[in-house]
Amino acid sequence: MADLSLRHITKRYPNGYTAVNDFNLEVKNGEFVILTGKKGCGKSTVLRMIAGAEDVTSGEIELDGKIINEMKPQNREIAMVFQYYKLYPRMTVYDNLAFGLRLRKVSEEQIEADVKETADLLGLEELLTRKLKVLSEGQKRRVSLGRADIRKPQLFLFDEPLEGLDEKIQIQIRTEIEKLHERLGATILYAAHDKAEAEKFDTEKNRILLF
């Protein structure tokens, strides 16, 4: 895991709209920091800039002592879980979990071991041969967590991953995220819909910031 530093980050689009203006943030190794604020305030844009899905207009993003502004997303050692994470409905759960590892040319033997470990931790072991299109929404969200977890990144980014889920499934996914943090000592930056959602996490272990 790693420290994250955002220094004077600004995002301005060609039409002149400024989504993020002079934003600064320090996240220490192993911290769980929750950004909360109304829709459109720029918190999701911040996460996308860190992940490399958006260019930075000005400012610096530093991860583990390295400036990553110009680094390609696949080289950033960052896993991001969006509200609607990109999964492959015609693939099995196993192949969805293995997808990123195969792109990185990991051996099939190691992939099998990593998929089994991740599936066991997230309760997906009985679903590995099923295709995504037949799973419930809660099961799909657990697969998206598995896709992030299996990479063992330096930083996890969560962009409102509980949005659109019923309360029971929200509790399940929230618990899985907390377990991931405890198990890996993961550095996590999480964008929450509002402060009420943020406070449902164990606030003694997390830092909540109003964006």
Short mmCIF file of C-alpha atoms in Angstrom, two decimals:
data_model
loop_
_atom_site.label_atom_id
_atom_site.label_comp_id
_atom_site.label_asym_id
_atom_site.label_seq_id
_atom_site.Cartn_x
_atom_site.Cartn_y
_atom_site.Cartn_z
CA MET A 1 0.00 0.00 0.00
CA ALA A 2 1.08 3.62 -0.30
CA ASP A 3 0.67 7.27 0.66
CA LEU A 4 -1.39 9.46 -1.68
CA SER A 5 -0.86 13.19 -2.08
CA LEU A 6 -2.95 15.59 -4.18
CA ARG A 7 -1.46 19.06 -4.52
CA HIS A 8 -3.45 21.95 -6.03
CA ILE A 9 -5.43 19.66 -8.34
CA THR A 10 -7.62 21.44 -10.89
CA LYS A 11 -9.80 19.99 -13.62
CA ARG A 12 -11.05 22.43 -16.28
CA TYR A 13 -12.84 21.22 -19.42
CA PRO A 14 -12.41 22.78 -22.91
CA ASN A 15 -15.80 24.53 -22.59
CA GLY A 16 -14.46 26.44 -19.59
CA TYR A 17 -16.30 24.49 -16.89
CA THR A 18 -14.18 23.90 -13.78
CA ALA A 19 -15.14 20.62 -12.09
CA VAL A 20 -12.39 20.70 -9.45
CA ASN A 21 -10.49 23.81 -8.35
CA ASP A 22 -7.20 23.79 -6.37
CA PHE A 23 -7.98 20.64 -4.37
CA ASN A 24 -5.47 19.30 -1.83
CA LEU A 25 -5.54 16.01 0.05
CA GLU A 26 -3.14 13.78 1.98
CA VAL A 27 -4.02 10.11 2.52
CA LYS A 28 -1.57 8.11 4.61
CA ASN A 29 -0.60 4.50 4.00
CA GLY A 30 -3.41 2.25 5.23
CA GLU A 31 -5.92 5.06 5.80
CA PHE A 32 -9.61 4.83 4.89
CA VAL A 33 -10.72 8.31 3.81
CA ILE A 34 -14.31 9.05 2.79
CA LEU A 35 -15.15 12.06 0.62
CA THR A 36 -18.74 13.20 0.87
CA GLY A 37 -20.62 16.01 -0.83
CA LYS A 38 -23.60 16.74 -3.03
CA LYS A 39 -23.77 15.39 -6.57
CA GLY A 40 -21.74 17.42 -9.02
CA CYS A 41 -19.29 18.73 -6.41
CA GLY A 42 -16.33 17.02 -8.12
CA LYS A 43 -15.52 14.11 -5.82
CA SER A 44 -15.97 11.50 -8.57
CA THR A 45 -13.83 13.61 -10.92
CA VAL A 46 -11.05 13.58 -8.32
CA LEU A 47 -11.15 9.78 -8.18
CA ARG A 48 -11.12 9.53 -11.96
CA MET A 49 -8.07 11.82 -12.17
CA ILE A 50 -6.23 9.67 -9.63
CA ALA A 51 -7.10 6.53 -11.61
CA GLY A 52 -6.07 8.13 -14.91
CA ALA A 53 -9.55 8.14 -16.45
CA GLU A 54 -9.45 11.98 -16.53
CA ASP A 55 -6.49 14.23 -17.34
CA VAL A 56 -5.32 16.74 -14.73
CA THR A 57 -5.43 20.37 -15.89
CA SER A 58 -2.95 21.48 -13.23
CA GLY A 59 -1.47 20.23 -9.98
CA GLU A 60 0.29 17.02 -8.98
CA ILE A 61 -0.85 13.54 -7.97
CA GLU A 62 1.78 11.61 -6.05
CA LEU A 63 1.48 7.93 -5.14
CA ASP A 64 4.17 6.14 -3.16
CA GLY A 65 6.58 9.01 -3.78
CA LYS A 66 6.04 9.11 -7.57
CA ILE A 67 4.23 11.76 -9.62
CA ILE A 68 1.69 9.80 -11.68
CA ASN A 69 -0.03 12.56 -13.70
CA GLU A 70 1.34 11.27 -17.02
CA MET A 71 1.41 7.57 -16.12
CA LYS A 72 -0.92 5.28 -18.05
CA PRO A 73 -3.88 3.98 -15.99
CA GLN A 74 -2.79 0.34 -16.28
CA ASN A 75 0.59 1.21 -14.77
CA ARG A 76 -0.70 3.06 -11.72
CA GLU A 77 -1.26 0.09 -9.37
CA ILE A 78 -4.70 1.50 -8.56
CA ALA A 79 -8.00 -0.38 -8.49
CA MET A 80 -11.20 1.62 -8.93
CA VAL A 81 -14.71 0.36 -8.29
CA PHE A 82 -17.32 2.53 -9.97
CA GLN A 83 -21.03 2.60 -9.19
CA TYR A 84 -21.47 0.65 -12.44
CA TYR A 85 -18.23 -1.28 -12.66
CA LYS A 86 -17.32 -2.68 -16.05
CA LEU A 87 -17.94 -6.42 -15.94
CA TYR A 88 -18.45 -8.86 -18.79
CA PRO A 89 -21.95 -10.39 -18.63
CA ARG A 90 -21.24 -13.19 -21.12
CA MET A 91 -18.19 -14.34 -19.15
CA THR A 92 -18.22 -16.53 -16.08
CA VAL A 93 -17.37 -15.16 -12.65
CA TYR A 94 -14.04 -16.99 -12.89
CA ASP A 95 -13.14 -15.32 -16.19
CA ASN A 96 -14.21 -11.90 -14.93
CA LEU A 97 -11.92 -12.26 -11.92
CA ALA A 98 -9.09 -13.60 -14.07
CA PHE A 99 -9.43 -10.99 -16.84
CA GLY A 100 -7.01 -8.37 -15.51
CA LEU A 101 -4.43 -10.95 -14.49
CA ARG A 102 -4.44 -12.44 -17.99
CA LEU A 103 -3.83 -8.99 -19.47
CA ARG A 104 -0.75 -8.78 -17.24
CA LYS A 105 0.47 -12.17 -18.53
CA VAL A 106 0.19 -13.90 -15.14
CA SER A 107 0.53 -17.68 -15.41
CA GLU A 108 -2.70 -19.72 -15.45
CA GLU A 109 -1.49 -21.62 -12.39
CA GLN A 110 -1.11 -18.38 -10.42
CA ILE A 111 -4.41 -17.05 -11.77
CA GLU A 112 -6.21 -20.16 -10.55
CA ALA A 113 -4.72 -19.76 -7.08
CA ASP A 114 -5.53 -16.03 -6.91
CA VAL A 115 -9.10 -16.51 -8.17
CA LYS A 116 -9.74 -19.25 -5.61
CA GLU A 117 -8.38 -17.11 -2.77
CA THR A 118 -10.46 -14.08 -3.79
CA ALA A 119 -13.62 -16.14 -4.35
CA ASP A 120 -13.28 -17.76 -0.93
CA LEU A 121 -12.89 -14.39 0.79
CA LEU A 122 -15.95 -12.89 -0.94
CA GLY A 123 -18.22 -15.91 -0.85
CA LEU A 124 -18.09 -16.39 -4.62
CA GLU A 125 -16.69 -19.93 -4.70
CA GLU A 126 -20.04 -21.51 -5.68
CA LEU A 127 -20.60 -18.93 -8.44
CA LEU A 128 -17.33 -19.25 -10.35
CA THR A 129 -18.85 -21.20 -13.26
CA ARG A 130 -21.90 -18.96 -13.60
CA LYS A 131 -22.16 -16.16 -16.13
CA LEU A 132 -22.57 -12.61 -14.87
CA LYS A 133 -25.90 -12.12 -16.62
CA VAL A 134 -27.64 -14.59 -14.28
CA LEU A 135 -26.33 -13.10 -11.02
CA SER A 136 -28.15 -10.76 -8.65
CA GLU A 137 -27.05 -7.13 -8.37
CA GLY A 138 -25.46 -7.84 -4.99
CA GLN A 139 -23.48 -10.77 -6.41
CA LYS A 140 -22.28 -8.61 -9.31
CA ARG A 141 -21.04 -5.95 -6.88
CA ARG A 142 -19.10 -8.63 -4.98
CA VAL A 143 -17.51 -9.70 -8.28
CA SER A 144 -16.50 -6.07 -8.90
CA LEU A 145 -14.87 -6.03 -5.46
CA GLY A 146 -13.09 -9.24 -6.37
CA ARG A 147 -11.82 -7.71 -9.63
CA ALA A 148 -10.28 -4.90 -7.58
CA ASP A 149 -9.00 -7.08 -4.73
CA ILE A 150 -7.30 -9.70 -6.91
CA ARG A 151 -4.88 -7.12 -8.36
CA LYS A 152 -3.46 -6.32 -4.87
CA PRO A 153 -3.09 -2.63 -5.81
CA GLN A 154 -1.38 0.12 -3.83
CA LEU A 155 -4.61 2.12 -3.65
CA PHE A 156 -8.34 1.33 -3.81
CA LEU A 157 -10.79 3.95 -5.11
CA PHE A 158 -14.53 3.50 -4.55
CA ASP A 159 -16.96 5.80 -6.40
CA GLU A 160 -20.37 5.49 -4.70
CA PRO A 161 -20.40 1.67 -4.99
CA LEU A 162 -23.60 1.34 -2.91
CA GLU A 163 -25.73 3.61 -5.09
CA GLY A 164 -28.89 1.93 -6.36
CA LEU A 165 -28.73 -1.08 -4.03
CA ASP A 166 -31.36 -1.97 -1.46
CA GLU A 167 -30.43 -1.61 2.21
CA LYS A 168 -29.73 -5.30 2.82
CA ILE A 169 -27.24 -5.51 -0.05
CA GLN A 170 -25.68 -2.18 0.97
CA ILE A 171 -24.92 -3.66 4.39
CA GLN A 172 -23.32 -6.73 2.79
CA ILE A 173 -21.10 -4.71 0.43
CA ARG A 174 -20.17 -2.21 3.15
CA THR A 175 -19.08 -5.11 5.35
CA GLU A 176 -16.97 -6.59 2.53
CA ILE A 177 -15.21 -3.25 1.99
CA GLU A 178 -14.44 -2.93 5.71
CA LYS A 179 -13.10 -6.50 5.75
CA LEU A 180 -10.93 -5.76 2.72
CA HIS A 181 -9.47 -2.75 4.50
CA GLU A 182 -8.72 -4.72 7.65
CA ARG A 183 -7.34 -7.77 5.85
CA LEU A 184 -5.01 -5.93 3.49
CA GLY A 185 -4.32 -2.81 5.50
CA ALA A 186 -5.44 -1.17 2.29
CA THR A 187 -5.19 2.53 1.49
CA ILE A 188 -8.73 3.48 0.47
CA LEU A 189 -10.31 6.67 -0.89
CA TYR A 190 -14.10 6.36 -0.98
CA ALA A 191 -16.64 8.79 -2.47
CA ALA A 192 -19.96 8.62 -0.60
CA HIS A 193 -23.34 9.93 -1.72
CA ASP A 194 -23.82 11.85 1.53
CA LYS A 195 -22.55 12.10 5.10
CA ALA A 196 -25.24 9.72 6.35
CA GLU A 197 -23.85 6.95 4.12
CA ALA A 198 -20.29 7.73 5.22
CA GLU A 199 -21.21 7.49 8.90
CA LYS A 200 -22.53 3.94 8.44
CA PHE A 201 -18.93 2.80 8.18
CA ASP A 202 -16.93 2.31 11.36
CA THR A 203 -16.03 5.97 11.89
CA GLU A 204 -13.40 5.15 14.52
CA LYS A 205 -11.30 3.61 11.75
CA ASN A 206 -12.13 6.08 8.98
CA ARG A 207 -11.69 9.78 8.25
CA ILE A 208 -14.70 11.59 6.74
CA LEU A 209 -14.08 14.76 4.72
CA LEU A 210 -16.74 17.12 3.36
CA PHE A 211 -15.86 17.90 -0.25
#
